[in-house]
JSON list of C-alpha atoms in Angstrom, two decimals:
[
{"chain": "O", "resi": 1, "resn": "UNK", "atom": "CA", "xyz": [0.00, 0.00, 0.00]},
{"chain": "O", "resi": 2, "resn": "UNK", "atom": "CA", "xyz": [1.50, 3.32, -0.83]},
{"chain": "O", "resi": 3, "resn": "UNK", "atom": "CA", "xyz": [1.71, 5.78, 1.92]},
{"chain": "O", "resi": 4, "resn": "UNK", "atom": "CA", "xyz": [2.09, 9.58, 0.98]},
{"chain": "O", "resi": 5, "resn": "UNK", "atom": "CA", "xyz": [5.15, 11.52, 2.58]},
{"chain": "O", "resi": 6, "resn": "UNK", "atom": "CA", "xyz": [4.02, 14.33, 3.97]},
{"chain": "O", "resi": 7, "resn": "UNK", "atom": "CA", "xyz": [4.57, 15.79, 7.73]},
{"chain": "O", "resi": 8, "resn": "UNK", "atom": "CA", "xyz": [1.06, 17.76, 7.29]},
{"chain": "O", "resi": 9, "resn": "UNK", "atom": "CA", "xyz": [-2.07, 17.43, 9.35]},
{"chain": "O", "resi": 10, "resn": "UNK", "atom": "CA", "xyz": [-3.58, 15.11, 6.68]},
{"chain": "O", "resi": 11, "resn": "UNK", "atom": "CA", "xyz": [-4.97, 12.86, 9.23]},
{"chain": "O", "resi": 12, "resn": "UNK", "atom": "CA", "xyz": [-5.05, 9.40, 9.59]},
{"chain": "O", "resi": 13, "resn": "UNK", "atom": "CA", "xyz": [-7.30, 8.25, 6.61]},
{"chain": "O", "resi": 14, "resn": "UNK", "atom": "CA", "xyz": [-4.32, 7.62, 4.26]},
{"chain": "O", "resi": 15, "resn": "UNK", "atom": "CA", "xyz": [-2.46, 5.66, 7.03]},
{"chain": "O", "resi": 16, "resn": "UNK", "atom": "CA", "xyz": [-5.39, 2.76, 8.30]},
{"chain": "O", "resi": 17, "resn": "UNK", "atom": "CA", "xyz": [-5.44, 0.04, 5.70]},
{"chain": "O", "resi": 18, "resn": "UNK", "atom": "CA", "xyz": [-8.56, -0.91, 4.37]},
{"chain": "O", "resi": 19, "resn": "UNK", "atom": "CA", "xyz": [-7.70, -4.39, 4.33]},
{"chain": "O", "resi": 20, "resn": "UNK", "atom": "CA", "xyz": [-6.96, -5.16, 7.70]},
{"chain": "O", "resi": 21, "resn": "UNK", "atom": "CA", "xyz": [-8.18, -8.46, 8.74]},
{"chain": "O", "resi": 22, "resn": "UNK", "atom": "CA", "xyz": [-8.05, -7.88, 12.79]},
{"chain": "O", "resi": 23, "resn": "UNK", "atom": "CA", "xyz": [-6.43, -5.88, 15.10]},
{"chain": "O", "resi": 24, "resn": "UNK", "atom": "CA", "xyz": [-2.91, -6.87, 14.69]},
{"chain": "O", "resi": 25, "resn": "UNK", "atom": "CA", "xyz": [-3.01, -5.52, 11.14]},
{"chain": "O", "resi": 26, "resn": "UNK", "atom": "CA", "xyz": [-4.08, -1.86, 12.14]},
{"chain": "O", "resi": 27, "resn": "UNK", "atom": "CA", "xyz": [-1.52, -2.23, 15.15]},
{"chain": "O", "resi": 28, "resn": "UNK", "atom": "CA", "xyz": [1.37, -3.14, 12.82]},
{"chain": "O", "resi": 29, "resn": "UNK", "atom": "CA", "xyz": [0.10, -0.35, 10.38]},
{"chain": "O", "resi": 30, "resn": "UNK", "atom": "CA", "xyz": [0.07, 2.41, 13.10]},
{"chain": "O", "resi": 31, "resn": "UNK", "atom": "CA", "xyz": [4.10, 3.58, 13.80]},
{"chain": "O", "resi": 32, "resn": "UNK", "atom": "CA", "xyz": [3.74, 4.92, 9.90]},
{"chain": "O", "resi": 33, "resn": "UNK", "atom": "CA", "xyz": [0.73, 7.27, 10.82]},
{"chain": "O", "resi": 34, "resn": "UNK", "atom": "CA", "xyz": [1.99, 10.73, 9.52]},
{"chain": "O", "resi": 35, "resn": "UNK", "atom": "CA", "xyz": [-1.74, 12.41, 10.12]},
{"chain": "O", "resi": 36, "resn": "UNK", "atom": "CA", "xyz": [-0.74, 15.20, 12.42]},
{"chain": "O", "resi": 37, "resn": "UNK", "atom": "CA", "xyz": [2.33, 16.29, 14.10]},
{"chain": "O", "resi": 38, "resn": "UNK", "atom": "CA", "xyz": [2.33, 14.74, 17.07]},
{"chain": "O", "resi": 39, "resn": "UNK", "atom": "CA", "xyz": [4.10, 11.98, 15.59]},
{"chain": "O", "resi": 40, "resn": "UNK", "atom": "CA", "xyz": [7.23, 13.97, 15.07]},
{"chain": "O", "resi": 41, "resn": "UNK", "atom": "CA", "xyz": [8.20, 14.51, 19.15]},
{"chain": "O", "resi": 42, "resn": "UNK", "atom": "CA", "xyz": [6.69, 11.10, 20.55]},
{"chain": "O", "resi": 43, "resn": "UNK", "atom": "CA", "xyz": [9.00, 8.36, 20.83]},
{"chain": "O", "resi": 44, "resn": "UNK", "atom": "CA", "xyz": [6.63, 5.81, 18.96]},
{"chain": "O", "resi": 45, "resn": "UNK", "atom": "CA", "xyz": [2.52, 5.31, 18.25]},
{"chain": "O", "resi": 46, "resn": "UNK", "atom": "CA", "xyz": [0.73, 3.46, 21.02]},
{"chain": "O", "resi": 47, "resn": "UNK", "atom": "CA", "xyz": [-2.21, 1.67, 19.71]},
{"chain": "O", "resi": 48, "resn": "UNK", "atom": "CA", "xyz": [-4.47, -0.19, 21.91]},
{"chain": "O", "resi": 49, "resn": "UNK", "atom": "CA", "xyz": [-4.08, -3.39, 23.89]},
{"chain": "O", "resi": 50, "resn": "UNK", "atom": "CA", "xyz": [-6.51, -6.30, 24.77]},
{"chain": "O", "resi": 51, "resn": "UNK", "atom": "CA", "xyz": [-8.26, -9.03, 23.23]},
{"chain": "O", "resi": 52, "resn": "UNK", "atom": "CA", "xyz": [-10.68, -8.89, 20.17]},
{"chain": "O", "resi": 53, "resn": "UNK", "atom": "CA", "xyz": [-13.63, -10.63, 21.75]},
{"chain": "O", "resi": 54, "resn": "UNK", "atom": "CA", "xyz": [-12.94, -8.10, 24.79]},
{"chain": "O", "resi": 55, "resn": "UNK", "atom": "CA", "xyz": [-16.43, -7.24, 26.58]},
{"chain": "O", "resi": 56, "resn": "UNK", "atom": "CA", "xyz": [-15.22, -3.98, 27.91]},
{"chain": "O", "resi": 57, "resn": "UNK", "atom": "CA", "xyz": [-13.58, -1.02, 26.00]},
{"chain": "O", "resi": 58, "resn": "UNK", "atom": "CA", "xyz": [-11.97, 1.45, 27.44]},
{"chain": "O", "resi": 59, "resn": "UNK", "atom": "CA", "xyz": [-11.08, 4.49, 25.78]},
{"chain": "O", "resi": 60, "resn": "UNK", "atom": "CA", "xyz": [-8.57, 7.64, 27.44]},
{"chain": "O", "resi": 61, "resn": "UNK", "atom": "CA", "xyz": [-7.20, 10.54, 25.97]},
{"chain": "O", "resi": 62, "resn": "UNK", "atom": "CA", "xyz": [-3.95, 9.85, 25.14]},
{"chain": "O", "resi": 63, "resn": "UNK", "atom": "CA", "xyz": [-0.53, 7.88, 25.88]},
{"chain": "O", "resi": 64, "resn": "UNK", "atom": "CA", "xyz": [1.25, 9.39, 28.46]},
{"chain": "O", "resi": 65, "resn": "UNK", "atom": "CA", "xyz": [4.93, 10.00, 29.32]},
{"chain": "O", "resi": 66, "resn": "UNK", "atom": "CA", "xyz": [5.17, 6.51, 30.57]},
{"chain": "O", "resi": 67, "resn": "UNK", "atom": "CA", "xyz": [3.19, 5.38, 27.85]},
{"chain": "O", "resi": 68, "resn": "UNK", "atom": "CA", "xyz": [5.16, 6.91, 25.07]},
{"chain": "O", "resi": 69, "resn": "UNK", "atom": "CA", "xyz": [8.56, 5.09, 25.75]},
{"chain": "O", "resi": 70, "resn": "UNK", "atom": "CA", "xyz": [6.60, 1.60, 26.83]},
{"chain": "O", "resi": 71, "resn": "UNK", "atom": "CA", "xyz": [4.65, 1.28, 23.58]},
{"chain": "O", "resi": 72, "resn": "UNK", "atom": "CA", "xyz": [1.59, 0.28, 25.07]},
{"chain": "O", "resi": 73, "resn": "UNK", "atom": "CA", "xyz": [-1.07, 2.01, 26.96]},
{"chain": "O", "resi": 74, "resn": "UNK", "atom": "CA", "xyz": [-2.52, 2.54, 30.63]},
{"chain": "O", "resi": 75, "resn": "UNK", "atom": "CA", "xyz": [1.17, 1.53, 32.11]},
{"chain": "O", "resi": 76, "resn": "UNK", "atom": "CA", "xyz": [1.86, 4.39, 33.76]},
{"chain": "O", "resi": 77, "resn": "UNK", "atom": "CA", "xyz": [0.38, 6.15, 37.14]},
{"chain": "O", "resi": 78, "resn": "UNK", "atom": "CA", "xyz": [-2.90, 6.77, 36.14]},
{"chain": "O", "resi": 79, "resn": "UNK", "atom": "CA", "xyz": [-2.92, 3.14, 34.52]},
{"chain": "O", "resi": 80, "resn": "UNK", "atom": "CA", "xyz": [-1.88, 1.60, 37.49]},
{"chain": "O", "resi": 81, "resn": "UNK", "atom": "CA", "xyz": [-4.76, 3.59, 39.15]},
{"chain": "O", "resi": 82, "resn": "UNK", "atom": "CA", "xyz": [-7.20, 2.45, 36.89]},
{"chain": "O", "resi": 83, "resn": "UNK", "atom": "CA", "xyz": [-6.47, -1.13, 37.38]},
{"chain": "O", "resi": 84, "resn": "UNK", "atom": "CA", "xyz": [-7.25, -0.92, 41.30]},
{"chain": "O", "resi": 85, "resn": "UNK", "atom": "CA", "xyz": [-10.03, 0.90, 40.56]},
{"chain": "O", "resi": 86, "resn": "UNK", "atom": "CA", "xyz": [-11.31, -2.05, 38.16]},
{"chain": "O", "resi": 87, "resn": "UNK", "atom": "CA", "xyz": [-10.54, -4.28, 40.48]},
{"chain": "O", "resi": 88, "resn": "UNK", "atom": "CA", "xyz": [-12.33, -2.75, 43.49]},
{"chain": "O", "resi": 89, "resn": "UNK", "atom": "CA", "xyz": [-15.39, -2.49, 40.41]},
{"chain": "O", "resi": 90, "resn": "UNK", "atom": "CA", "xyz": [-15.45, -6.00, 39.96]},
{"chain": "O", "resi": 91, "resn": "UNK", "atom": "CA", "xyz": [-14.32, -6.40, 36.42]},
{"chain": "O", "resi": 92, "resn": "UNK", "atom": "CA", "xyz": [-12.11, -8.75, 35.16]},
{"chain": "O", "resi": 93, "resn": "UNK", "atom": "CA", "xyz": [-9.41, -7.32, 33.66]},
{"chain": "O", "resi": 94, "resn": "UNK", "atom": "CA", "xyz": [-8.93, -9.67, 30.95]},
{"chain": "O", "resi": 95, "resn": "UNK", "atom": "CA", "xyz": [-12.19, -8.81, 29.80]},
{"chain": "O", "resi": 96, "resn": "UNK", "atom": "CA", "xyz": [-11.00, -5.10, 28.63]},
{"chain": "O", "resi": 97, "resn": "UNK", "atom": "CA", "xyz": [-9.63, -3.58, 25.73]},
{"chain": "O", "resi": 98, "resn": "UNK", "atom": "CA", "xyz": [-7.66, -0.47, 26.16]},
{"chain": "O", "resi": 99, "resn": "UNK", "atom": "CA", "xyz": [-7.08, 1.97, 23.91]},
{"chain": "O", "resi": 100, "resn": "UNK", "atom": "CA", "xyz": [-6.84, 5.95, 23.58]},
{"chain": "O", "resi": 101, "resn": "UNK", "atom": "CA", "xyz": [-8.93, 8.51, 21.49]},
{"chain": "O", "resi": 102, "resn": "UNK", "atom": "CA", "xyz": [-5.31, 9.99, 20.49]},
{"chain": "O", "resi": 103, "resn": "UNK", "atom": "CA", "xyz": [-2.41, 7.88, 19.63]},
{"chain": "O", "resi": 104, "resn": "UNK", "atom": "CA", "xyz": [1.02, 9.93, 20.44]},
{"chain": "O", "resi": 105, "resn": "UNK", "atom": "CA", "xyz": [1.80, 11.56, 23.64]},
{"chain": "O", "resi": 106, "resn": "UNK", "atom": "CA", "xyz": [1.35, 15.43, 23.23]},
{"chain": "O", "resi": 107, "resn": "UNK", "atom": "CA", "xyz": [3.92, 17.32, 25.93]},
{"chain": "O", "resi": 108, "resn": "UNK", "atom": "CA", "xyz": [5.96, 20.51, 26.41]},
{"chain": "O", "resi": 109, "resn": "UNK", "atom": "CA", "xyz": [9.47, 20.08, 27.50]},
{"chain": "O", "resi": 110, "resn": "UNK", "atom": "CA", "xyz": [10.45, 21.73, 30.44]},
{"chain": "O", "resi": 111, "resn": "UNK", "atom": "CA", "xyz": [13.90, 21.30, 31.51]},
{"chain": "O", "resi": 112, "resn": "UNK", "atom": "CA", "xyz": [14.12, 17.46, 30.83]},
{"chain": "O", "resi": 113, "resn": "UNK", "atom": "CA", "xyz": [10.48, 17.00, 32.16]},
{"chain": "O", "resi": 114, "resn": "UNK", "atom": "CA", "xyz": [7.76, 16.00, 29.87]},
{"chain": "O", "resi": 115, "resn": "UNK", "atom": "CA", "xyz": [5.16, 17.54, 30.89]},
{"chain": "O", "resi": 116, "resn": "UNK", "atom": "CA", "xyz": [1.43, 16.94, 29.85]},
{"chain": "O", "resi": 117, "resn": "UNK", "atom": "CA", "xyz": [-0.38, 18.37, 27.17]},
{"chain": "O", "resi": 118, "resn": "UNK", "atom": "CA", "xyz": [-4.07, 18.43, 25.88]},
{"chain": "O", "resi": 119, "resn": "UNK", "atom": "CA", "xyz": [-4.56, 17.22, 22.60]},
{"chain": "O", "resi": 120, "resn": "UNK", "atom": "CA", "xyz": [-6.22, 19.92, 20.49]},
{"chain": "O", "resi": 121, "resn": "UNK", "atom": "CA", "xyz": [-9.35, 19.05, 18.78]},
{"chain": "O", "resi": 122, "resn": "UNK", "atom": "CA", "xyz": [-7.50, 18.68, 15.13]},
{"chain": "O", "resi": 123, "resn": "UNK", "atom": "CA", "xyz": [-5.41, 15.96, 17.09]},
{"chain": "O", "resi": 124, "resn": "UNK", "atom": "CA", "xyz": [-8.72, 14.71, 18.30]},
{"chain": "O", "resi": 125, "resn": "UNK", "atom": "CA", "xyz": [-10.26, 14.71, 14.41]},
{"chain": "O", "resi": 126, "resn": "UNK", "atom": "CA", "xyz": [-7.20, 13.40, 12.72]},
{"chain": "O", "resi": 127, "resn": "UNK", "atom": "CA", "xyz": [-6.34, 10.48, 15.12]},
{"chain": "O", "resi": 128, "resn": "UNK", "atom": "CA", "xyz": [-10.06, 9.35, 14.50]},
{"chain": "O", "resi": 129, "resn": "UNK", "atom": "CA", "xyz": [-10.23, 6.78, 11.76]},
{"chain": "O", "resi": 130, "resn": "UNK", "atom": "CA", "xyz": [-7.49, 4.85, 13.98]},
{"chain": "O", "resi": 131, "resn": "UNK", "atom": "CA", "xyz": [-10.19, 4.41, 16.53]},
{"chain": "O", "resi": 132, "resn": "UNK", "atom": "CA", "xyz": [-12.88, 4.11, 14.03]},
{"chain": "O", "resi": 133, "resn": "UNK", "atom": "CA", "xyz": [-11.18, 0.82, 12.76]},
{"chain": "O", "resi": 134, "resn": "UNK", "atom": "CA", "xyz": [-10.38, -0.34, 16.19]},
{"chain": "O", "resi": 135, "resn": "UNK", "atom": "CA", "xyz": [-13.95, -0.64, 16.95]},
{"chain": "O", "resi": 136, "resn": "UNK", "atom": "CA", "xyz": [-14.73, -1.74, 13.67]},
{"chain": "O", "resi": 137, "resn": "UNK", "atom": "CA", "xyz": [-12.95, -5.38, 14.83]},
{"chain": "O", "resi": 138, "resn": "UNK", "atom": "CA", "xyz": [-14.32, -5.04, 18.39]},
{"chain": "O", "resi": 139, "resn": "UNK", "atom": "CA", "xyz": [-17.72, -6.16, 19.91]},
{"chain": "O", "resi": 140, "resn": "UNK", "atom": "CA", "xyz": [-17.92, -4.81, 23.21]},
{"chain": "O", "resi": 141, "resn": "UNK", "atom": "CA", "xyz": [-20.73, -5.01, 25.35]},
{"chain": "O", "resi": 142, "resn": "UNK", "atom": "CA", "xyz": [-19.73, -1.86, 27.55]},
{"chain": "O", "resi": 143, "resn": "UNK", "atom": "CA", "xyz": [-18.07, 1.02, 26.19]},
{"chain": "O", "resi": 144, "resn": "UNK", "atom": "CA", "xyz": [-16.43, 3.15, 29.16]},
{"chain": "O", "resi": 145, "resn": "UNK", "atom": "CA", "xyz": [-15.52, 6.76, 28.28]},
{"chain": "O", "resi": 146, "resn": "UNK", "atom": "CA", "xyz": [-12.73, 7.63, 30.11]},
{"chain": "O", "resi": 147, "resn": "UNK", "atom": "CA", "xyz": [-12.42, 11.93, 30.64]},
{"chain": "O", "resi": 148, "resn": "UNK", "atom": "CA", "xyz": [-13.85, 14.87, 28.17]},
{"chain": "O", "resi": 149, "resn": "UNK", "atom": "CA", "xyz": [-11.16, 14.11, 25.52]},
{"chain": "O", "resi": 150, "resn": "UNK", "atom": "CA", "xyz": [-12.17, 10.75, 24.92]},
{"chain": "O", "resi": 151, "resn": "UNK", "atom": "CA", "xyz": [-16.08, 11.51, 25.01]},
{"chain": "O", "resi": 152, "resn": "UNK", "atom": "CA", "xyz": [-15.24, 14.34, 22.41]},
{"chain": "O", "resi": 153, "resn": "UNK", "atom": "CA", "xyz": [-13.96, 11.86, 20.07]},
{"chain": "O", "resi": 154, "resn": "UNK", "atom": "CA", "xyz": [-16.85, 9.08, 20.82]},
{"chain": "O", "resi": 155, "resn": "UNK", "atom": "CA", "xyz": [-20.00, 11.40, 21.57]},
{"chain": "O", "resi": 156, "resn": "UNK", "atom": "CA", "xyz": [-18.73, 14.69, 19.63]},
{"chain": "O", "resi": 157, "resn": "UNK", "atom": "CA", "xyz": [-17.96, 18.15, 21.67]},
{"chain": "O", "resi": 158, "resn": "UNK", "atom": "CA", "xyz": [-21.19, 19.08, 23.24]},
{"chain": "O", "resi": 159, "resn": "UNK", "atom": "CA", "xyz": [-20.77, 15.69, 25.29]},
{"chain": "O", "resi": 160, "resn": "UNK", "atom": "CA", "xyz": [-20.11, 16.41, 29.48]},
{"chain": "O", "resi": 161, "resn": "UNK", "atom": "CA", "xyz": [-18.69, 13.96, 31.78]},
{"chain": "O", "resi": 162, "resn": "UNK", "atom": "CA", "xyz": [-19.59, 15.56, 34.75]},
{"chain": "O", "resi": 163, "resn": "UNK", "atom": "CA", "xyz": [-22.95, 15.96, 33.73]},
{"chain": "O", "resi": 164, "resn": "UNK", "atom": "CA", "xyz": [-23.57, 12.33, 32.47]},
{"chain": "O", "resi": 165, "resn": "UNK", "atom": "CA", "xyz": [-20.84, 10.26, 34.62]},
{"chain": "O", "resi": 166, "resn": "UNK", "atom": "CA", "xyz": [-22.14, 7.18, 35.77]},
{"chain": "O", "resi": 167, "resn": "UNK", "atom": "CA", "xyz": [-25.61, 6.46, 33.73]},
{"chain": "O", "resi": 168, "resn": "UNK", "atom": "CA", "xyz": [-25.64, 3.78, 31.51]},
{"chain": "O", "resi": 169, "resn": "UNK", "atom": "CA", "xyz": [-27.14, 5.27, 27.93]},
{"chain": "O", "resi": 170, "resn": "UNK", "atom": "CA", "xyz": [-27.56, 3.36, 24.31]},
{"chain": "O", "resi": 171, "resn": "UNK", "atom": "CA", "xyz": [-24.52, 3.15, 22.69]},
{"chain": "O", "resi": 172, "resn": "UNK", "atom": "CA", "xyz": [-24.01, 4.68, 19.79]},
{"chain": "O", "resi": 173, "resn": "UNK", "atom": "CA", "xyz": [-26.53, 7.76, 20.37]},
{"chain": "O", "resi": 174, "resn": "UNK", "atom": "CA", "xyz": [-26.81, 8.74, 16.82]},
{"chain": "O", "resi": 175, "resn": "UNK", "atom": "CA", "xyz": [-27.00, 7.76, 13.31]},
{"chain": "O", "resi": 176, "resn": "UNK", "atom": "CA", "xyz": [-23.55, 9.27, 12.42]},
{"chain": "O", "resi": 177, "resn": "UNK", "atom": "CA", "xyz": [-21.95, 7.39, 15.21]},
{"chain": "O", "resi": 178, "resn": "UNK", "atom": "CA", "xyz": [-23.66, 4.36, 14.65]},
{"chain": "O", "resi": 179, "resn": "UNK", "atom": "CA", "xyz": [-22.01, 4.05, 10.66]},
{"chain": "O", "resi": 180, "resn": "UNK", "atom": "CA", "xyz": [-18.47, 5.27, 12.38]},
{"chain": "O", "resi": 181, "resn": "UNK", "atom": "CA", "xyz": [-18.82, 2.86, 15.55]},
{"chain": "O", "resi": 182, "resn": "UNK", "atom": "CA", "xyz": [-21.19, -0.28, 14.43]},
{"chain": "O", "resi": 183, "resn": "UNK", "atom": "CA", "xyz": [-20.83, -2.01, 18.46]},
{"chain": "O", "resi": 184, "resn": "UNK", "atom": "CA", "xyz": [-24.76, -2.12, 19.21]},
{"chain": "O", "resi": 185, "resn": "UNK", "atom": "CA", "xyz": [-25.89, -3.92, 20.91]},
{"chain": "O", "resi": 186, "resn": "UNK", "atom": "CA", "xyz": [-23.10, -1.96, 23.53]},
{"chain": "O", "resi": 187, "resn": "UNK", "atom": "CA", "xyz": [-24.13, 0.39, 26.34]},
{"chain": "O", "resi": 188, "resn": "UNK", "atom": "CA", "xyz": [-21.82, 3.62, 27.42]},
{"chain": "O", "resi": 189, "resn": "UNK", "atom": "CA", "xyz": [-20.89, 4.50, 30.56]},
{"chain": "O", "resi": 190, "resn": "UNK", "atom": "CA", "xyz": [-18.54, 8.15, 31.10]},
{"chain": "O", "resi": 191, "resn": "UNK", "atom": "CA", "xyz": [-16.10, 8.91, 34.15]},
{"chain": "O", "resi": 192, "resn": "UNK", "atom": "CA", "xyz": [-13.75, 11.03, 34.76]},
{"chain": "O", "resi": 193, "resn": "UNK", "atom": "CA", "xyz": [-10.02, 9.76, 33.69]},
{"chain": "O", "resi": 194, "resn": "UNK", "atom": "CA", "xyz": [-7.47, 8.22, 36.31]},
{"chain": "O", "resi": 195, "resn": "UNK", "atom": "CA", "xyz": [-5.23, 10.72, 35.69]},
{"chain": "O", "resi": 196, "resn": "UNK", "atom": "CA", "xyz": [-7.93, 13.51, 37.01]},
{"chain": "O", "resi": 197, "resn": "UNK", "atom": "CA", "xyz": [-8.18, 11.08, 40.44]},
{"chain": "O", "resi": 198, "resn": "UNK", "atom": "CA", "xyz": [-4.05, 11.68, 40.73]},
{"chain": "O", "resi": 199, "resn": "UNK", "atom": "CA", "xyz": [-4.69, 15.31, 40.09]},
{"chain": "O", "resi": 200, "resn": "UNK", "atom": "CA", "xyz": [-7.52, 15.78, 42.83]},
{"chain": "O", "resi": 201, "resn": "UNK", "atom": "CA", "xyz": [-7.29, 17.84, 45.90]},
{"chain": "O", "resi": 202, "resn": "UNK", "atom": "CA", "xyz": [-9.05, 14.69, 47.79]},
{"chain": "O", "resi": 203, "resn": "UNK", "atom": "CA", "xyz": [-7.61, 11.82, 46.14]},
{"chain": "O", "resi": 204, "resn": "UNK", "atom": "CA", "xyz": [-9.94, 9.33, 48.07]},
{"chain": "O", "resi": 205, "resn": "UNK", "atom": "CA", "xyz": [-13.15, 10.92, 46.98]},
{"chain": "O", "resi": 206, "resn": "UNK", "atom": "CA", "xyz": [-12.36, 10.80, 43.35]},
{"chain": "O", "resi": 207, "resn": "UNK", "atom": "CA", "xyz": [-11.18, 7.69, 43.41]},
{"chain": "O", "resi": 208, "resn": "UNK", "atom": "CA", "xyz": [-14.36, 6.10, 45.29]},
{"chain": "O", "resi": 209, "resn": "UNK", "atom": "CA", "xyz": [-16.57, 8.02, 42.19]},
{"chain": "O", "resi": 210, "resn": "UNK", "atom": "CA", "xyz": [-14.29, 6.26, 39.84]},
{"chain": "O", "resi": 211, "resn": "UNK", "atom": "CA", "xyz": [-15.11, 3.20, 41.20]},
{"chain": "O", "resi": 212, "resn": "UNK", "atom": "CA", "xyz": [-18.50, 3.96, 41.58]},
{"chain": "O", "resi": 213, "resn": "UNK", "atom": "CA", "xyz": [-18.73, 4.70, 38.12]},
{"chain": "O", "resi": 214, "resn": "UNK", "atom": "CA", "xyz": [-16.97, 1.49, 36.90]},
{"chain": "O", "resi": 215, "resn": "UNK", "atom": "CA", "xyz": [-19.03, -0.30, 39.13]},
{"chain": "O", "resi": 216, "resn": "UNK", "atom": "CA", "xyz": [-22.48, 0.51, 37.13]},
{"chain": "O", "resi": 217, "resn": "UNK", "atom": "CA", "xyz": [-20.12, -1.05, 33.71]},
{"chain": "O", "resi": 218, "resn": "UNK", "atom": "CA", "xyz": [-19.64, -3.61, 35.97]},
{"chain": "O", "resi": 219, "resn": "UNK", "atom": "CA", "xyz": [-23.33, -4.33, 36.29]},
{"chain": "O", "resi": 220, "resn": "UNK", "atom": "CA", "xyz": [-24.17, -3.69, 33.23]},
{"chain": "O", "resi": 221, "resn": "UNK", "atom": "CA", "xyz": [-21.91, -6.67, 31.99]},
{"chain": "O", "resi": 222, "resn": "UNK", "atom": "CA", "xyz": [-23.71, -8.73, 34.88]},
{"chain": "O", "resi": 223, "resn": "UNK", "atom": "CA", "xyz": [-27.03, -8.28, 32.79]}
]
């Protein structure tokens, strides 16, 4: 397949094969995404991790610092986080797919410190068809949004976490979403992402509505 050179915000369109049999064919396809600059400062793409047939998908932002010289996703602090907390929700964690709404780790460099940045919407936009051909080979019964990036790039940018957090809803919502992301018969569940737990001023209580939140997926995949 021919891939055009270019360093441009193109997105990803040109970059996702359109003959990928499963998910090991988009993940081997991935480290030559050129769709938007991001790619140029991260160490490497991290695509998603987990089994096809996974019941649960979990979507984040982003690859963090951690992340972004691992290769793989949800390894770092908040990833640690968010496996206690799906352990104190009661879901298996072999049942899960992980995976992020953006691909590369966005940062500014201060000093030698990485330090954190929001992906932009065009990020958001061009890093899209990765995750529309991840869910193309998945089957999930729960989708769990995790934090407003990632419910920007499933539910669109009118979508709030804190006002929704915690109640199940149809998944998708809409008949756009529905051609993009073809995972009925799914449910959705949004929370806030680990990373805003690590973040809080009281730790605890974020953490227990984390839980709490991953505790109504939980349920959900409990019929």
């Amino acid at each position: 397949m021919t891939r055009p050179d270019t360093t441009t915000t193109t997105g990803a369109d040109p970059y996702v094969p359109t003959d990928a049999a499963d998910l090991a064919d988009l993940r081997a396809a991935a480290p030559g995404c050129r769709g938007c600059d991001l790619h140029q400062d991260a160490t490497q793409v991290v695509f998603g991790r987990g089994d096809a047939d996974a019941r649960v998908v979990m979507v984040g932002e982003q690859p963090g610092d951690v992340e972004d010289r691992q290769g793989l996703p949800f390894v770092g602090p908040a990833g640690h986080l968010l496996r206690r907390a799906v352990d104190d929700a009661g879901i298996a964690a072999d049942q899960i797919y992980l995976t992020n709404a953006v691909k590369h780790f966005r940062f500014q460099l201060k000093g030698s410190r990485r330090i954190h940045q929001t992906p932009d919407r065009v990020h958001i936009v061009a890093c899209r068809p990765w995750l529309v051909a991840e869910f193309a080979m998945l089957r999930p019964e729960v989708v769990v949004v995790l934090g407003a990036t990632a419910a920007k790039a499933l539910l669109g940018p009118s979508f709030r976490v804190t006002r929704s957090r915690g109640v199940p809803m149809p998944w998708p919502d809409s008949a756009q979403r529905a051609r993009d992301f073809p995972v009925a018969p799914a449910r959705l569940v949004a929370t806030i992402h680990p990373s805003a737990v690590l973040r809080a001023d009281d730790r605890e209580t974020a953490y227990r509505g984390l839980v709490a939140d991953l505790t109504v997926a939980g349920k959900l995949l409990a019929g």
